[in-house]
Tab-separated table of C-alpha atoms in Angstrom:
chain	number	residue	atom	x	y	z
A	1	MET	CA	89.110	108.350	113.312
A	2	THR	CA	92.822	107.579	112.789
A	3	TYR	CA	94.741	108.008	109.424
A	4	GLN	CA	94.685	104.165	108.674
A	5	GLU	CA	90.901	104.036	109.166
A	6	LYS	CA	90.332	106.961	106.905
A	7	LYS	CA	92.555	105.559	104.486
A	8	SER	CA	90.898	102.187	104.454
A	9	ILE	CA	87.448	103.724	103.622
A	10	VAL	CA	89.009	106.114	100.868
A	11	SER	CA	90.600	102.716	99.449
A	12	VAL	CA	87.167	101.036	99.333
A	13	ILE	CA	85.469	103.954	97.779
A	14	SER	CA	88.261	104.449	95.225
A	15	ALA	CA	88.434	100.931	94.244
A	16	ILE	CA	84.595	100.912	93.619
A	17	LEU	CA	84.609	104.075	91.522
A	18	ILE	CA	87.809	103.056	89.440
A	19	PHE	CA	86.096	99.569	88.663
A	20	VAL	CA	82.741	100.901	87.849
A	21	SER	CA	84.088	103.912	85.857
A	22	TYR	CA	86.441	101.335	83.810
A	23	CYS	CA	83.485	98.963	83.286
A	24	LEU	CA	81.072	101.695	81.935
A	25	PHE	CA	83.950	102.960	79.607
A	26	MET	CA	84.742	99.332	78.201
A	27	TYR	CA	81.378	97.784	78.154
A	28	PRO	CA	80.344	99.671	75.024
A	29	ARG	CA	83.602	98.499	73.187
A	30	TYR	CA	82.795	94.629	73.562
A	31	PRO	CA	83.259	93.027	70.065
A	32	GLY	CA	79.835	92.160	68.751
A	33	VAL	CA	78.520	88.694	67.773
A	34	GLY	CA	80.195	86.703	64.996
A	35	VAL	CA	83.376	88.329	65.539
A	36	GLU	CA	86.629	86.250	65.461
A	37	SER	CA	87.603	84.529	68.951
A	38	SER	CA	91.078	86.184	68.502
A	39	GLU	CA	89.281	89.701	68.521
A	40	VAL	CA	87.487	88.662	71.725
A	41	PHE	CA	90.717	87.479	73.461
A	42	HIS	CA	92.212	90.646	72.346
A	43	TYR	CA	89.397	92.537	74.082
A	44	TRP	CA	89.665	90.734	77.506
A	45	GLY	CA	93.387	90.844	77.457
A	46	SER	CA	93.494	94.521	76.898
A	47	PHE	CA	90.673	94.971	79.548
A	48	VAL	CA	92.760	93.225	82.291
A	49	LEU	CA	96.017	94.915	81.484
A	50	ASN	CA	94.494	98.456	80.985
A	51	LEU	CA	92.428	97.944	84.308
A	52	THR	CA	95.615	97.004	86.355
A	53	LEU	CA	97.543	99.953	84.842
A	54	PHE	CA	94.454	102.312	85.072
A	55	SER	CA	93.894	101.319	88.907
A	56	ILE	CA	97.424	101.620	89.722
A	57	VAL	CA	97.779	105.186	88.517
A	58	ALA	CA	94.300	106.258	89.917
A	59	HIS	CA	95.222	104.607	93.121
A	60	ILE	CA	98.516	106.617	93.446
A	61	ILE	CA	96.754	109.837	92.506
A	62	ILE	CA	93.905	109.310	95.016
A	63	SER	CA	96.555	108.411	97.678
A	64	ILE	CA	98.561	111.610	97.031
A	65	ILE	CA	95.196	113.831	97.236
A	66	PHE	CA	94.088	112.036	100.318
A	67	ASN	CA	97.332	112.572	101.995
A	68	ILE	CA	97.262	116.454	100.966
A	69	VAL	CA	93.616	116.752	102.286
A	70	PHE	CA	94.574	114.754	105.626
A	71	ARG	CA	97.616	117.083	106.393
A	72	MET	CA	95.285	120.257	105.609
A	73	THR	CA	92.413	119.140	107.651
A	74	THR	CA	94.091	117.531	110.739
A	75	ASN	CA	97.498	119.327	110.685
A	76	GLU	CA	99.106	115.876	111.330
A	77	LYS	CA	101.531	114.154	109.096
A	78	GLU	CA	100.689	110.642	107.899
A	79	PRO	CA	102.796	107.658	109.426
A	80	ALA	CA	105.867	107.317	107.630
A	81	PHE	CA	106.326	103.635	108.424
A	82	ALA	CA	104.305	100.364	109.044
A	83	ASP	CA	104.559	99.225	112.654
A	84	GLU	CA	103.817	95.671	114.022
A	85	LEU	CA	100.120	96.321	114.215
A	86	ASP	CA	100.071	97.690	110.529
A	87	LYS	CA	102.032	94.630	109.316
A	88	LEU	CA	99.864	92.137	111.238
A	89	ILE	CA	96.712	93.760	109.765
A	90	ASN	CA	98.063	93.926	106.197
A	91	LEU	CA	98.735	90.117	106.532
A	92	LYS	CA	95.306	89.386	107.531
A	93	ALA	CA	93.904	91.726	104.682
A	94	PHE	CA	96.088	89.709	102.132
A	95	ARG	CA	95.071	86.409	103.434
A	96	ASN	CA	91.182	87.382	103.222
A	97	SER	CA	91.830	89.015	99.865
A	98	PHE	CA	93.868	86.094	98.457
A	99	PHE	CA	91.143	83.555	99.727
A	100	VAL	CA	88.624	85.614	97.854
A	101	PHE	CA	90.495	85.718	94.715
A	102	VAL	CA	90.965	81.967	94.755
A	103	VAL	CA	87.514	81.119	95.330
A	104	GLY	CA	86.824	83.319	92.305
A	105	PHE	CA	89.324	81.895	90.325
A	106	LEU	CA	87.868	78.361	90.855
A	107	PHE	CA	84.446	79.462	90.154
A	108	ALA	CA	85.992	80.993	86.818
A	109	MET	CA	87.458	77.545	86.060
A	110	GLY	CA	84.241	75.913	87.033
A	111	SER	CA	82.208	77.922	84.603
A	112	LEU	CA	84.559	76.692	81.763
A	113	ALA	CA	84.119	73.069	83.008
A	114	PHE	CA	80.356	73.421	82.908
A	115	TYR	CA	80.609	74.703	79.174
A	116	GLN	CA	79.558	78.470	80.036
A	117	PRO	CA	80.551	81.068	77.441
A	118	LEU	CA	84.095	82.318	77.503
A	119	HIS	CA	82.798	85.931	78.707
A	120	VAL	CA	81.526	84.379	81.779
A	121	MET	CA	84.823	83.057	82.813
A	122	PHE	CA	86.403	86.479	82.372
A	123	MET	CA	83.653	88.323	84.083
A	124	ILE	CA	83.958	85.915	86.989
A	125	LEU	CA	87.745	86.207	87.193
A	126	ILE	CA	87.717	90.271	86.847
A	127	SER	CA	84.931	90.464	89.285
A	128	SER	CA	86.745	88.340	91.835
A	129	GLY	CA	89.845	90.588	91.373
A	130	PHE	CA	87.732	93.437	92.195
A	131	ILE	CA	85.970	91.835	95.063
A	132	SER	CA	89.244	90.664	96.666
A	133	ASP	CA	90.696	94.226	96.383
A	134	VAL	CA	87.679	95.541	98.245
A	135	THR	CA	87.838	92.603	100.902
A	136	GLY	CA	91.451	93.447	101.627
A	137	SER	CA	90.491	97.232	102.327
A	138	VAL	CA	87.419	96.399	104.409
A	139	THR	CA	89.429	93.720	106.503
A	140	LYS	CA	91.724	96.515	107.308
A	141	LEU	CA	89.162	99.087	108.239
A	142	TYR	CA	87.514	96.114	110.370
A	143	HIS	CA	90.798	95.356	112.095
A	144	TYR	CA	91.730	98.977	112.633
A	145	ARG	CA	88.518	99.688	114.155
A	146	ARG	CA	87.807	96.556	116.012
A	147	GLY	CA	91.458	95.342	117.048
A	148	VAL	CA	93.318	92.224	116.065
B	1	MET	CA	86.242	90.271	118.100
B	2	GLY	CA	86.950	89.052	121.484
B	3	LYS	CA	89.032	91.275	123.998
B	4	ASN	CA	92.450	90.457	124.649
B	5	LEU	CA	93.387	89.045	127.743
B	6	VAL	CA	96.462	91.120	128.167
B	7	GLY	CA	95.437	94.437	129.614
B	8	ASN	CA	97.507	97.534	130.413
B	9	HIS	CA	97.769	100.785	132.502
B	10	ILE	CA	99.233	102.910	129.675
B	11	ARG	CA	96.600	105.651	129.835
B	12	LYS	CA	96.988	106.188	133.528
B	13	LEU	CA	100.607	105.915	133.013
B	14	ARG	CA	100.760	108.534	130.363
B	15	PHE	CA	98.728	110.799	132.623
B	16	ASN	CA	101.068	110.489	135.584
B	17	HIS	CA	104.026	111.162	133.141
B	18	ASP	CA	103.632	114.869	132.670
B	19	GLU	CA	100.256	113.952	130.696
B	20	MET	CA	102.322	112.573	127.682
B	21	THR	CA	100.509	112.465	124.421
B	22	GLN	CA	99.773	109.213	122.722
B	23	GLN	CA	102.096	110.621	119.602
B	24	GLN	CA	104.851	111.227	122.195
B	25	LEU	CA	104.594	107.640	123.647
B	26	ALA	CA	104.473	106.436	120.193
B	27	ASP	CA	107.330	108.217	118.877
B	28	LYS	CA	109.255	106.985	122.010
B	29	VAL	CA	108.700	103.534	121.378
B	30	GLY	CA	108.879	103.516	117.712
B	31	VAL	CA	105.126	102.675	116.757
B	32	THR	CA	102.502	104.768	115.097
B	33	ARG	CA	99.809	106.584	117.335
B	34	GLN	CA	97.057	104.098	115.923
B	35	THR	CA	98.843	101.390	117.745
B	36	ILE	CA	98.832	103.151	121.171
B	37	VAL	CA	95.062	103.812	120.628
B	38	ALA	CA	94.405	100.060	119.958
B	39	LEU	CA	96.708	99.078	123.178
B	40	GLU	CA	94.765	101.507	125.359
B	41	LYS	CA	91.398	100.414	124.104
B	42	GLY	CA	92.350	96.660	124.923
B	43	ASN	CA	92.111	95.810	121.186
B	44	TYR	CA	95.554	94.788	120.470
B	45	SER	CA	98.157	92.412	122.645
B	46	PRO	CA	101.592	93.929	121.687
B	47	SER	CA	104.681	91.829	121.040
B	48	LEU	CA	107.057	91.118	123.868
B	49	GLU	CA	109.566	93.512	122.499
B	50	LEU	CA	107.036	96.373	122.279
B	51	ALA	CA	105.770	95.688	125.729
B	52	PHE	CA	109.403	95.924	127.130
B	53	ARG	CA	109.895	99.034	125.117
B	54	ILE	CA	106.841	100.665	126.491
B	55	ALA	CA	107.864	99.733	130.079
B	56	HIS	CA	111.155	101.023	129.553
B	57	ALA	CA	109.641	104.390	128.271
B	58	PHE	CA	107.948	104.733	131.802
B	59	ASN	CA	111.124	103.356	133.613
B	60	LEU	CA	108.913	100.717	135.149
B	61	PRO	CA	109.147	96.680	135.041
B	62	LEU	CA	106.938	95.024	132.607
B	63	GLU	CA	104.255	93.644	135.225
B	64	GLU	CA	103.566	97.152	136.432
B	65	VAL	CA	102.397	98.234	132.828
B	66	PHE	CA	100.896	95.074	131.622
B	67	PHE	CA	98.709	92.384	133.298
B	68	TYR	CA	97.135	89.326	132.216
B	69	GLY	CA	93.324	88.611	132.861
B	70	ASP	CA	90.948	90.580	134.729
B	71	HIS	CA	93.026	93.081	136.779
B	72	THR	CA	90.303	93.810	139.230
B	73	LYS	CA	90.553	89.939	140.545
B	74	GLN	CA	94.165	90.524	141.400
């Protein structure tokens, strides 16, 4: 298995771990029933912002650890640049990821249109962000294994 | 994913050029080893520029490295 394939697998696993652990951390902090709407908006706003920051930092740390482990186990250096195949696969991954997020965004807006509670909209929006991230990594893995 | 119609003799040519490794060829033509692996497996059709660079690396014309369609029918 090549570096890019291993990296895609690590990306999928780390995205799932980061998202699940963050949700488990934030779930008990959800404001209870009868709280002002500004509190609820504050909760969801900080949920998204903190998740973004947390996942960026966690991804960087996991990537550094992965590169160290890869070098130690294979005695190979990771590729220092992205060539034409990498760029093509990245584009396809981005397209699929973007498509999934847009569908999720539309569902989130649809939930508001059908008078669903506010938290449903935020949950769909955040879930679609997570699924689109995973979709991007799975697309990369698929194309690195099966070709373009 | 369907197989690409552009085939190549890269694996054979590497062997004939002092058993050049995939990494050596990749370094010579400026791509990653993953791309050479994908090309040899027939999973990727290179850009025209990369095809010329690979042919150049073997000092051969393009058509002796790459072929279109089923090679056995030629």
